[in-house]
Amino acid sequence: MGKESRITIFYTSLIMAWKSSICEEYKHIFKEGIGRGGRLTVCKDEMLDTDNPILTITYYKGTFLLQGNEASLNSFEETFPLLKARVEEERDEPHAHCTDSEEEDPVKLSPSASDRRLRDSLALLELDFTEFREHAQLKLSDKHNTNMFIQELKDELRQVKKDTNSSISELTRALRELKEENQTLRTQICKLEEDSERKEENFSRQLQEMREQLNTEKHKRQHNSPQHSYTTDYTNTQTPCPPS
């Protein structure tokens, strides 16, 4: 794929039919879901090298955004009438190809999964921006609807600001709760350490007292044992006095 990239956009309400038609036309496609939309990456062969695609087709809310070099986009534009005719024929038929089911086509994570998710997010933002820009140009071309369109923009911006503030508040509250939980855990750990140290000190003191008591008893036994032996011997050597 050439380094110079172009973008083509078209809109449709027949998302599944277009996905099926595109998957039938291009044989080597890597399919993946992106939020409420998805992406079809047209590859050169069955190796499905998504880093060097022929064409990248991102769909979201009925908008299809195609990215590729001039040759690949020209080829798609030439095939477009055939794809559209096929869509019209299959619009009421069940489609078994190119579904959004994660079970049929799970997203395979790779070492560059985070980079891919970032590119996916940027693609959706680019899609929304392009749609917004075209919508703005269409609205601005109609002078009668200019004021209404400006008001709609203000309302949208107000809603975006409200949603952003709400998200920030939720994140701030979650962060505060997390800090409180961490502080509680630290307090509990300190208390456990203090209890453990106190128990260890009590145990050491009791052990020392038992040792001292045993030593005292031992000294007493050693002190009393010789006296008892001497008294006994002395008693045994006494002889009765002869009668007078």
C-alpha atoms as a PDB file:
ATOM      1  CA  MET A   1       0.000   0.000   0.000  1.00  0.00           C
ATOM      2  CA  GLY A   2       1.347   3.410  -0.917  1.00  0.00           C
ATOM      3  CA  LYS A   3       2.296   5.871   1.752  1.00  0.00           C
ATOM      4  CA  GLU A   4      -0.150   8.527   0.450  1.00  0.00           C
ATOM      5  CA  SER A   5      -3.579   7.712   1.822  1.00  0.00           C
ATOM      6  CA  ARG A   6      -7.010   8.951   0.743  1.00  0.00           C
ATOM      7  CA  ILE A   7     -10.444   8.702   2.320  1.00  0.00           C
ATOM      8  CA  THR A   8     -13.824   7.902   0.800  1.00  0.00           C
ATOM      9  CA  ILE A   9     -17.126   7.965   2.693  1.00  0.00           C
ATOM     10  CA  PHE A  10     -20.618   6.720   1.906  1.00  0.00           C
ATOM     11  CA  TYR A  11     -23.745   6.338   4.009  1.00  0.00           C
ATOM     12  CA  THR A  12     -26.247   3.486   4.156  1.00  0.00           C
ATOM     13  CA  SER A  13     -28.895   1.936   6.381  1.00  0.00           C
ATOM     14  CA  LEU A  14     -28.128  -1.535   4.997  1.00  0.00           C
ATOM     15  CA  ILE A  15     -25.002  -2.157   7.053  1.00  0.00           C
ATOM     16  CA  MET A  16     -25.220  -5.956   7.143  1.00  0.00           C
ATOM     17  CA  ALA A  17     -25.931  -6.180   3.417  1.00  0.00           C
ATOM     18  CA  TRP A  18     -22.939  -4.006   2.557  1.00  0.00           C
ATOM     19  CA  LYS A  19     -20.676  -5.979   4.860  1.00  0.00           C
ATOM     20  CA  SER A  20     -21.809  -9.206   3.224  1.00  0.00           C
ATOM     21  CA  SER A  21     -21.326  -7.805  -0.282  1.00  0.00           C
ATOM     22  CA  ILE A  22     -17.843  -6.483   0.495  1.00  0.00           C
ATOM     23  CA  CYS A  23     -16.786  -9.749   2.122  1.00  0.00           C
ATOM     24  CA  GLU A  24     -17.998 -11.640  -0.928  1.00  0.00           C
ATOM     25  CA  GLU A  25     -16.053  -9.390  -3.290  1.00  0.00           C
ATOM     26  CA  TYR A  26     -12.770  -9.381  -1.345  1.00  0.00           C
ATOM     27  CA  LYS A  27     -11.600 -12.832  -0.312  1.00  0.00           C
ATOM     28  CA  HIS A  28      -8.844 -11.972   2.179  1.00  0.00           C
ATOM     29  CA  ILE A  29     -10.473  -9.876   4.901  1.00  0.00           C
ATOM     30  CA  PHE A  30      -9.639  -9.489   8.574  1.00  0.00           C
ATOM     31  CA  LYS A  31     -12.813  -8.616  10.507  1.00  0.00           C
ATOM     32  CA  GLU A  32     -12.953  -6.979  13.919  1.00  0.00           C
ATOM     33  CA  GLY A  33     -15.459  -5.158  16.083  1.00  0.00           C
ATOM     34  CA  ILE A  34     -14.889  -1.583  17.250  1.00  0.00           C
ATOM     35  CA  GLY A  35     -17.408  -0.423  19.851  1.00  0.00           C
ATOM     36  CA  ARG A  36     -20.778  -0.285  18.098  1.00  0.00           C
ATOM     37  CA  GLY A  37     -19.158  -0.495  14.688  1.00  0.00           C
ATOM     38  CA  GLY A  38     -16.413  -2.520  13.127  1.00  0.00           C
ATOM     39  CA  ARG A  39     -13.614  -2.713  10.602  1.00  0.00           C
ATOM     40  CA  LEU A  40     -12.930  -4.760   7.495  1.00  0.00           C
ATOM     41  CA  THR A  41      -9.264  -4.879   6.549  1.00  0.00           C
ATOM     42  CA  VAL A  42      -8.715  -6.045   2.961  1.00  0.00           C
ATOM     43  CA  CYS A  43      -5.367  -7.857   2.792  1.00  0.00           C
ATOM     44  CA  LYS A  44      -3.198  -9.033  -0.088  1.00  0.00           C
ATOM     45  CA  ASP A  45      -3.330 -12.734   0.690  1.00  0.00           C
ATOM     46  CA  GLU A  46      -4.397 -15.323   3.236  1.00  0.00           C
ATOM     47  CA  MET A  47      -1.617 -14.245   5.628  1.00  0.00           C
ATOM     48  CA  LEU A  48      -3.879 -11.291   6.575  1.00  0.00           C
ATOM     49  CA  ASP A  49      -1.079  -8.784   7.109  1.00  0.00           C
ATOM     50  CA  THR A  50      -3.149  -5.977   8.651  1.00  0.00           C
ATOM     51  CA  ASP A  51      -0.112  -3.689   8.923  1.00  0.00           C
ATOM     52  CA  ASN A  52       0.056  -3.435   5.123  1.00  0.00           C
ATOM     53  CA  PRO A  53      -3.573  -3.615   3.952  1.00  0.00           C
ATOM     54  CA  ILE A  54      -4.908  -2.930   0.494  1.00  0.00           C
ATOM     55  CA  LEU A  55      -7.966  -1.187   1.875  1.00  0.00           C
ATOM     56  CA  THR A  56      -9.350  -0.414   5.326  1.00  0.00           C
ATOM     57  CA  ILE A  57     -13.135  -0.076   5.687  1.00  0.00           C
ATOM     58  CA  THR A  58     -14.455   1.274   8.996  1.00  0.00           C
ATOM     59  CA  TYR A  59     -18.221   1.337   9.581  1.00  0.00           C
ATOM     60  CA  TYR A  60     -20.056   3.112  12.381  1.00  0.00           C
ATOM     61  CA  LYS A  61     -23.694   4.219  12.720  1.00  0.00           C
ATOM     62  CA  GLY A  62     -24.438   3.688   9.042  1.00  0.00           C
ATOM     63  CA  THR A  63     -21.297   5.485   7.845  1.00  0.00           C
ATOM     64  CA  PHE A  64     -18.645   3.591   5.872  1.00  0.00           C
ATOM     65  CA  LEU A  65     -15.186   5.185   5.778  1.00  0.00           C
ATOM     66  CA  LEU A  66     -12.657   3.754   3.322  1.00  0.00           C
ATOM     67  CA  GLN A  67      -8.932   4.430   3.643  1.00  0.00           C
ATOM     68  CA  GLY A  68      -6.289   3.440   1.132  1.00  0.00           C
ATOM     69  CA  ASN A  69      -4.104   4.694  -1.649  1.00  0.00           C
ATOM     70  CA  GLU A  70      -5.484   6.170  -4.840  1.00  0.00           C
ATOM     71  CA  ALA A  71      -5.331   2.909  -6.791  1.00  0.00           C
ATOM     72  CA  SER A  72      -7.206   0.870  -4.184  1.00  0.00           C
ATOM     73  CA  LEU A  73      -9.921   3.532  -3.796  1.00  0.00           C
ATOM     74  CA  ASN A  74     -10.310   3.864  -7.572  1.00  0.00           C
ATOM     75  CA  SER A  75     -10.682   0.095  -7.786  1.00  0.00           C
ATOM     76  CA  PHE A  76     -13.382   0.189  -5.097  1.00  0.00           C
ATOM     77  CA  GLU A  77     -15.221   2.995  -6.894  1.00  0.00           C
ATOM     78  CA  GLU A  78     -15.231   0.911 -10.064  1.00  0.00           C
ATOM     79  CA  THR A  79     -16.626  -2.051  -8.135  1.00  0.00           C
ATOM     80  CA  PHE A  80     -19.151   0.102  -6.257  1.00  0.00           C
ATOM     81  CA  PRO A  81     -22.067  -0.310  -8.731  1.00  0.00           C
ATOM     82  CA  LEU A  82     -21.680  -4.101  -8.608  1.00  0.00           C
ATOM     83  CA  LEU A  83     -21.579  -4.064  -4.812  1.00  0.00           C
ATOM     84  CA  LYS A  84     -24.631  -1.820  -4.657  1.00  0.00           C
ATOM     85  CA  ALA A  85     -26.592  -4.093  -6.999  1.00  0.00           C
ATOM     86  CA  ARG A  86     -25.664  -7.085  -4.884  1.00  0.00           C
ATOM     87  CA  VAL A  87     -26.794  -5.232  -1.753  1.00  0.00           C
ATOM     88  CA  GLU A  88     -30.151  -4.469  -3.310  1.00  0.00           C
ATOM     89  CA  GLU A  89     -30.594  -8.146  -4.177  1.00  0.00           C
ATOM     90  CA  GLU A  90     -29.624  -9.424  -0.741  1.00  0.00           C
ATOM     91  CA  ARG A  91     -31.116  -6.705   1.460  1.00  0.00           C
ATOM     92  CA  ASP A  92     -33.960  -8.932   2.695  1.00  0.00           C
ATOM     93  CA  GLU A  93     -31.966 -12.149   2.913  1.00  0.00           C
ATOM     94  CA  PRO A  94     -30.248 -13.447   6.104  1.00  0.00           C
ATOM     95  CA  HIS A  95     -26.518 -12.900   5.940  1.00  0.00           C
ATOM     96  CA  ALA A  96     -24.077 -15.492   7.124  1.00  0.00           C
ATOM     97  CA  HIS A  97     -20.965 -13.589   6.131  1.00  0.00           C
ATOM     98  CA  CYS A  98     -19.035 -10.904   7.846  1.00  0.00           C
ATOM     99  CA  THR A  99     -21.092 -10.776  11.054  1.00  0.00           C
ATOM    100  CA  ASP A 100     -20.273  -8.881  14.216  1.00  0.00           C
ATOM    101  CA  SER A 101     -20.335 -12.013  16.377  1.00  0.00           C
ATOM    102  CA  GLU A 102     -17.298 -12.234  18.603  1.00  0.00           C
ATOM    103  CA  GLU A 103     -17.724 -16.010  18.797  1.00  0.00           C
ATOM    104  CA  GLU A 104     -17.514 -16.451  15.032  1.00  0.00           C
ATOM    105  CA  ASP A 105     -14.704 -13.979  14.565  1.00  0.00           C
ATOM    106  CA  PRO A 106     -12.922 -13.274  17.836  1.00  0.00           C
ATOM    107  CA  VAL A 107     -10.424 -10.455  17.920  1.00  0.00           C
ATOM    108  CA  LYS A 108      -6.952 -11.944  18.210  1.00  0.00           C
ATOM    109  CA  LEU A 109      -4.814  -9.925  20.589  1.00  0.00           C
ATOM    110  CA  SER A 110      -1.210  -9.374  19.622  1.00  0.00           C
ATOM    111  CA  PRO A 111       1.732  -7.566  21.207  1.00  0.00           C
ATOM    112  CA  SER A 112       0.497  -4.449  19.394  1.00  0.00           C
ATOM    113  CA  ALA A 113      -3.083  -4.757  20.701  1.00  0.00           C
ATOM    114  CA  SER A 114      -2.900  -1.430  22.531  1.00  0.00           C
ATOM    115  CA  ASP A 115      -1.658   0.280  19.346  1.00  0.00           C
ATOM    116  CA  ARG A 116      -4.506  -1.291  17.397  1.00  0.00           C
ATOM    117  CA  ARG A 117      -7.081  -0.121  19.937  1.00  0.00           C
ATOM    118  CA  LEU A 118      -5.617   3.368  19.710  1.00  0.00           C
ATOM    119  CA  ARG A 119      -5.852   3.300  15.920  1.00  0.00           C
ATOM    120  CA  ASP A 120      -9.428   2.048  16.207  1.00  0.00           C
ATOM    121  CA  SER A 121     -10.349   4.933  18.501  1.00  0.00           C
ATOM    122  CA  LEU A 122      -8.691   7.417  16.168  1.00  0.00           C
ATOM    123  CA  ALA A 123     -10.528   5.908  13.203  1.00  0.00           C
ATOM    124  CA  LEU A 124     -13.873   6.333  14.954  1.00  0.00           C
ATOM    125  CA  LEU A 125     -13.002   9.903  15.898  1.00  0.00           C
ATOM    126  CA  GLU A 126     -11.994  10.599  12.325  1.00  0.00           C
ATOM    127  CA  LEU A 127     -15.250   9.066  11.132  1.00  0.00           C
ATOM    128  CA  ASP A 128     -17.327  11.177  13.513  1.00  0.00           C
ATOM    129  CA  PHE A 129     -15.364  14.313  12.618  1.00  0.00           C
ATOM    130  CA  THR A 130     -15.789  13.761   8.884  1.00  0.00           C
ATOM    131  CA  GLU A 131     -19.502  13.117   9.312  1.00  0.00           C
ATOM    132  CA  PHE A 132     -19.805  16.187  11.526  1.00  0.00           C
ATOM    133  CA  ARG A 133     -17.910  18.328   9.011  1.00  0.00           C
ATOM    134  CA  GLU A 134     -20.105  17.245   6.120  1.00  0.00           C
ATOM    135  CA  HIS A 135     -23.186  17.746   8.250  1.00  0.00           C
ATOM    136  CA  ALA A 136     -21.968  21.249   9.136  1.00  0.00           C
ATOM    137  CA  GLN A 137     -21.256  22.140   5.524  1.00  0.00           C
ATOM    138  CA  LEU A 138     -24.689  20.920   4.482  1.00  0.00           C
ATOM    139  CA  LYS A 139     -26.376  22.901   7.197  1.00  0.00           C
ATOM    140  CA  LEU A 140     -24.387  26.060   6.551  1.00  0.00           C
ATOM    141  CA  SER A 141     -25.284  25.931   2.857  1.00  0.00           C
ATOM    142  CA  ASP A 142     -28.896  26.439   3.811  1.00  0.00           C
ATOM    143  CA  LYS A 143     -29.156  30.010   5.126  1.00  0.00           C
ATOM    144  CA  HIS A 144     -32.649  29.460   6.487  1.00  0.00           C
ATOM    145  CA  ASN A 145     -31.402  26.765   8.846  1.00  0.00           C
ATOM    146  CA  THR A 146     -28.216  28.499   9.943  1.00  0.00           C
ATOM    147  CA  ASN A 147     -29.574  29.808  13.215  1.00  0.00           C
ATOM    148  CA  MET A 148     -31.179  26.485  14.014  1.00  0.00           C
ATOM    149  CA  PHE A 149     -27.962  24.683  13.220  1.00  0.00           C
ATOM    150  CA  ILE A 150     -25.964  27.029  15.452  1.00  0.00           C
ATOM    151  CA  GLN A 151     -28.388  26.346  18.270  1.00  0.00           C
ATOM    152  CA  GLU A 152     -28.046  22.608  17.684  1.00  0.00           C
ATOM    153  CA  LEU A 153     -24.276  22.990  17.859  1.00  0.00           C
ATOM    154  CA  LYS A 154     -24.575  24.896  21.109  1.00  0.00           C
ATOM    155  CA  ASP A 155     -26.844  22.202  22.528  1.00  0.00           C
ATOM    156  CA  GLU A 156     -24.452  19.468  21.435  1.00  0.00           C
ATOM    157  CA  LEU A 157     -21.478  21.303  22.915  1.00  0.00           C
ATOM    158  CA  ARG A 158     -23.424  21.892  26.125  1.00  0.00           C
ATOM    159  CA  GLN A 159     -24.263  18.199  26.320  1.00  0.00           C
ATOM    160  CA  VAL A 160     -20.658  17.239  25.645  1.00  0.00           C
ATOM    161  CA  LYS A 161     -19.523  19.586  28.410  1.00  0.00           C
ATOM    162  CA  LYS A 162     -22.131  18.150  30.764  1.00  0.00           C
ATOM    163  CA  ASP A 163     -21.099  14.572  29.969  1.00  0.00           C
ATOM    164  CA  THR A 164     -17.428  15.469  30.381  1.00  0.00           C
ATOM    165  CA  ASN A 165     -18.033  17.136  33.748  1.00  0.00           C
ATOM    166  CA  SER A 166     -20.067  14.144  34.853  1.00  0.00           C
ATOM    167  CA  SER A 167     -17.274  11.775  33.841  1.00  0.00           C
ATOM    168  CA  ILE A 168     -14.705  13.908  35.660  1.00  0.00           C
ATOM    169  CA  SER A 169     -16.877  13.935  38.779  1.00  0.00           C
ATOM    170  CA  GLU A 170     -17.257  10.169  38.655  1.00  0.00           C
ATOM    171  CA  LEU A 171     -13.518   9.680  38.226  1.00  0.00           C
ATOM    172  CA  THR A 172     -12.800  12.117  41.072  1.00  0.00           C
ATOM    173  CA  ARG A 173     -15.233  10.329  43.352  1.00  0.00           C
ATOM    174  CA  ALA A 174     -13.799   6.940  42.441  1.00  0.00           C
ATOM    175  CA  LEU A 175     -10.265   8.217  43.088  1.00  0.00           C
ATOM    176  CA  ARG A 176     -11.305   9.626  46.467  1.00  0.00           C
ATOM    177  CA  GLU A 177     -12.953   6.341  47.432  1.00  0.00           C
ATOM    178  CA  LEU A 178      -9.844   4.471  46.369  1.00  0.00           C
ATOM    179  CA  LYS A 179      -7.671   6.728  48.540  1.00  0.00           C
ATOM    180  CA  GLU A 180      -9.986   6.187  51.487  1.00  0.00           C
ATOM    181  CA  GLU A 181      -9.856   2.426  51.006  1.00  0.00           C
ATOM    182  CA  ASN A 182      -6.063   2.547  50.843  1.00  0.00           C
ATOM    183  CA  GLN A 183      -5.945   4.609  54.035  1.00  0.00           C
ATOM    184  CA  THR A 184      -8.270   2.147  55.756  1.00  0.00           C
ATOM    185  CA  LEU A 185      -6.080  -0.745  54.674  1.00  0.00           C
ATOM    186  CA  ARG A 186      -2.957   1.033  55.945  1.00  0.00           C
ATOM    187  CA  THR A 187      -4.653   1.659  59.294  1.00  0.00           C
ATOM    188  CA  GLN A 188      -5.685  -1.987  59.562  1.00  0.00           C
ATOM    189  CA  ILE A 189      -2.179  -3.145  58.691  1.00  0.00           C
ATOM    190  CA  CYS A 190      -0.658  -0.835  61.315  1.00  0.00           C
ATOM    191  CA  LYS A 191      -3.102  -2.131  63.915  1.00  0.00           C
ATOM    192  CA  LEU A 192      -2.284  -5.722  63.027  1.00  0.00           C
ATOM    193  CA  GLU A 193       1.428  -4.988  63.328  1.00  0.00           C
ATOM    194  CA  GLU A 194       0.906  -3.345  66.728  1.00  0.00           C
ATOM    195  CA  ASP A 195      -1.210  -6.272  67.939  1.00  0.00           C
ATOM    196  CA  SER A 196       1.406  -8.703  66.718  1.00  0.00           C
ATOM    197  CA  GLU A 197       4.202  -6.822  68.465  1.00  0.00           C
ATOM    198  CA  ARG A 198       2.174  -6.596  71.684  1.00  0.00           C
ATOM    199  CA  LYS A 199       1.393 -10.315  71.624  1.00  0.00           C
ATOM    200  CA  GLU A 200       5.038 -11.103  70.969  1.00  0.00           C
ATOM    201  CA  GLU A 201       6.096  -8.940  73.919  1.00  0.00           C
ATOM    202  CA  ASN A 202       3.524 -10.603  76.194  1.00  0.00           C
ATOM    203  CA  PHE A 203       4.641 -14.026  75.100  1.00  0.00           C
ATOM    204  CA  SER A 204       8.297 -13.159  75.675  1.00  0.00           C
ATOM    205  CA  ARG A 205       7.510 -11.763  79.132  1.00  0.00           C
ATOM    206  CA  GLN A 206       5.476 -14.854  80.094  1.00  0.00           C
ATOM    207  CA  LEU A 207       8.231 -17.099  78.838  1.00  0.00           C
ATOM    208  CA  GLN A 208      10.809 -15.199  80.875  1.00  0.00           C
ATOM    209  CA  GLU A 209       8.618 -15.407  83.988  1.00  0.00           C
ATOM    210  CA  MET A 210       8.239 -19.163  83.522  1.00  0.00           C
ATOM    211  CA  ARG A 211      11.992 -19.537  83.174  1.00  0.00           C
ATOM    212  CA  GLU A 212      12.598 -17.523  86.335  1.00  0.00           C
ATOM    213  CA  GLN A 213       9.996 -19.550  88.210  1.00  0.00           C
ATOM    214  CA  LEU A 214      11.598 -22.796  87.104  1.00  0.00           C
ATOM    215  CA  ASN A 215      15.025 -21.560  88.159  1.00  0.00           C
ATOM    216  CA  THR A 216      13.649 -20.554  91.566  1.00  0.00           C
ATOM    217  CA  GLU A 217      12.048 -23.951  92.093  1.00  0.00           C
ATOM    218  CA  LYS A 218      15.251 -25.635  91.068  1.00  0.00           C
ATOM    219  CA  HIS A 219      17.309 -23.611  93.542  1.00  0.00           C
ATOM    220  CA  LYS A 220      14.839 -24.417  96.313  1.00  0.00           C
ATOM    221  CA  ARG A 221      15.055 -28.122  95.651  1.00  0.00           C
ATOM    222  CA  GLN A 222      18.825 -28.000  95.558  1.00  0.00           C
ATOM    223  CA  HIS A 223      18.898 -26.075  98.854  1.00  0.00           C
ATOM    224  CA  ASN A 224      16.446 -28.289 100.728  1.00  0.00           C
ATOM    225  CA  SER A 225      17.687 -31.694  99.594  1.00  0.00           C
ATOM    226  CA  PRO A 226      21.048 -31.814 101.616  1.00  0.00           C
ATOM    227  CA  GLN A 227      19.399 -30.666 104.913  1.00  0.00           C
ATOM    228  CA  HIS A 228      16.816 -33.415 104.719  1.00  0.00           C
ATOM    229  CA  SER A 229      19.527 -36.031 104.189  1.00  0.00           C
ATOM    230  CA  TYR A 230      21.589 -34.743 107.112  1.00  0.00           C
ATOM    231  CA  THR A 231      18.669 -34.776 109.528  1.00  0.00           C
ATOM    232  CA  THR A 232      17.740 -38.244 108.549  1.00  0.00           C
ATOM    233  CA  ASP A 233      21.235 -39.576 109.128  1.00  0.00           C
ATOM    234  CA  TYR A 234      21.428 -37.833 112.436  1.00  0.00           C
ATOM    235  CA  THR A 235      18.209 -39.339 113.580  1.00  0.00           C
ATOM    236  CA  ASN A 236      19.241 -42.824 112.632  1.00  0.00           C
ATOM    237  CA  THR A 237      22.457 -42.684 114.679  1.00  0.00           C
ATOM    238  CA  GLN A 238      20.700 -41.956 117.994  1.00  0.00           C
ATOM    239  CA  THR A 239      20.798 -44.789 120.558  1.00  0.00           C
ATOM    240  CA  PRO A 240      18.448 -45.137 123.470  1.00  0.00           C
ATOM    241  CA  CYS A 241      19.767 -44.309 126.931  1.00  0.00           C
ATOM    242  CA  PRO A 242      20.320 -47.284 129.254  1.00  0.00           C
ATOM    243  CA  PRO A 243      17.794 -47.622 132.025  1.00  0.00           C
ATOM    244  CA  SER A 244      18.946 -46.163 135.316  1.00  0.00           C
END
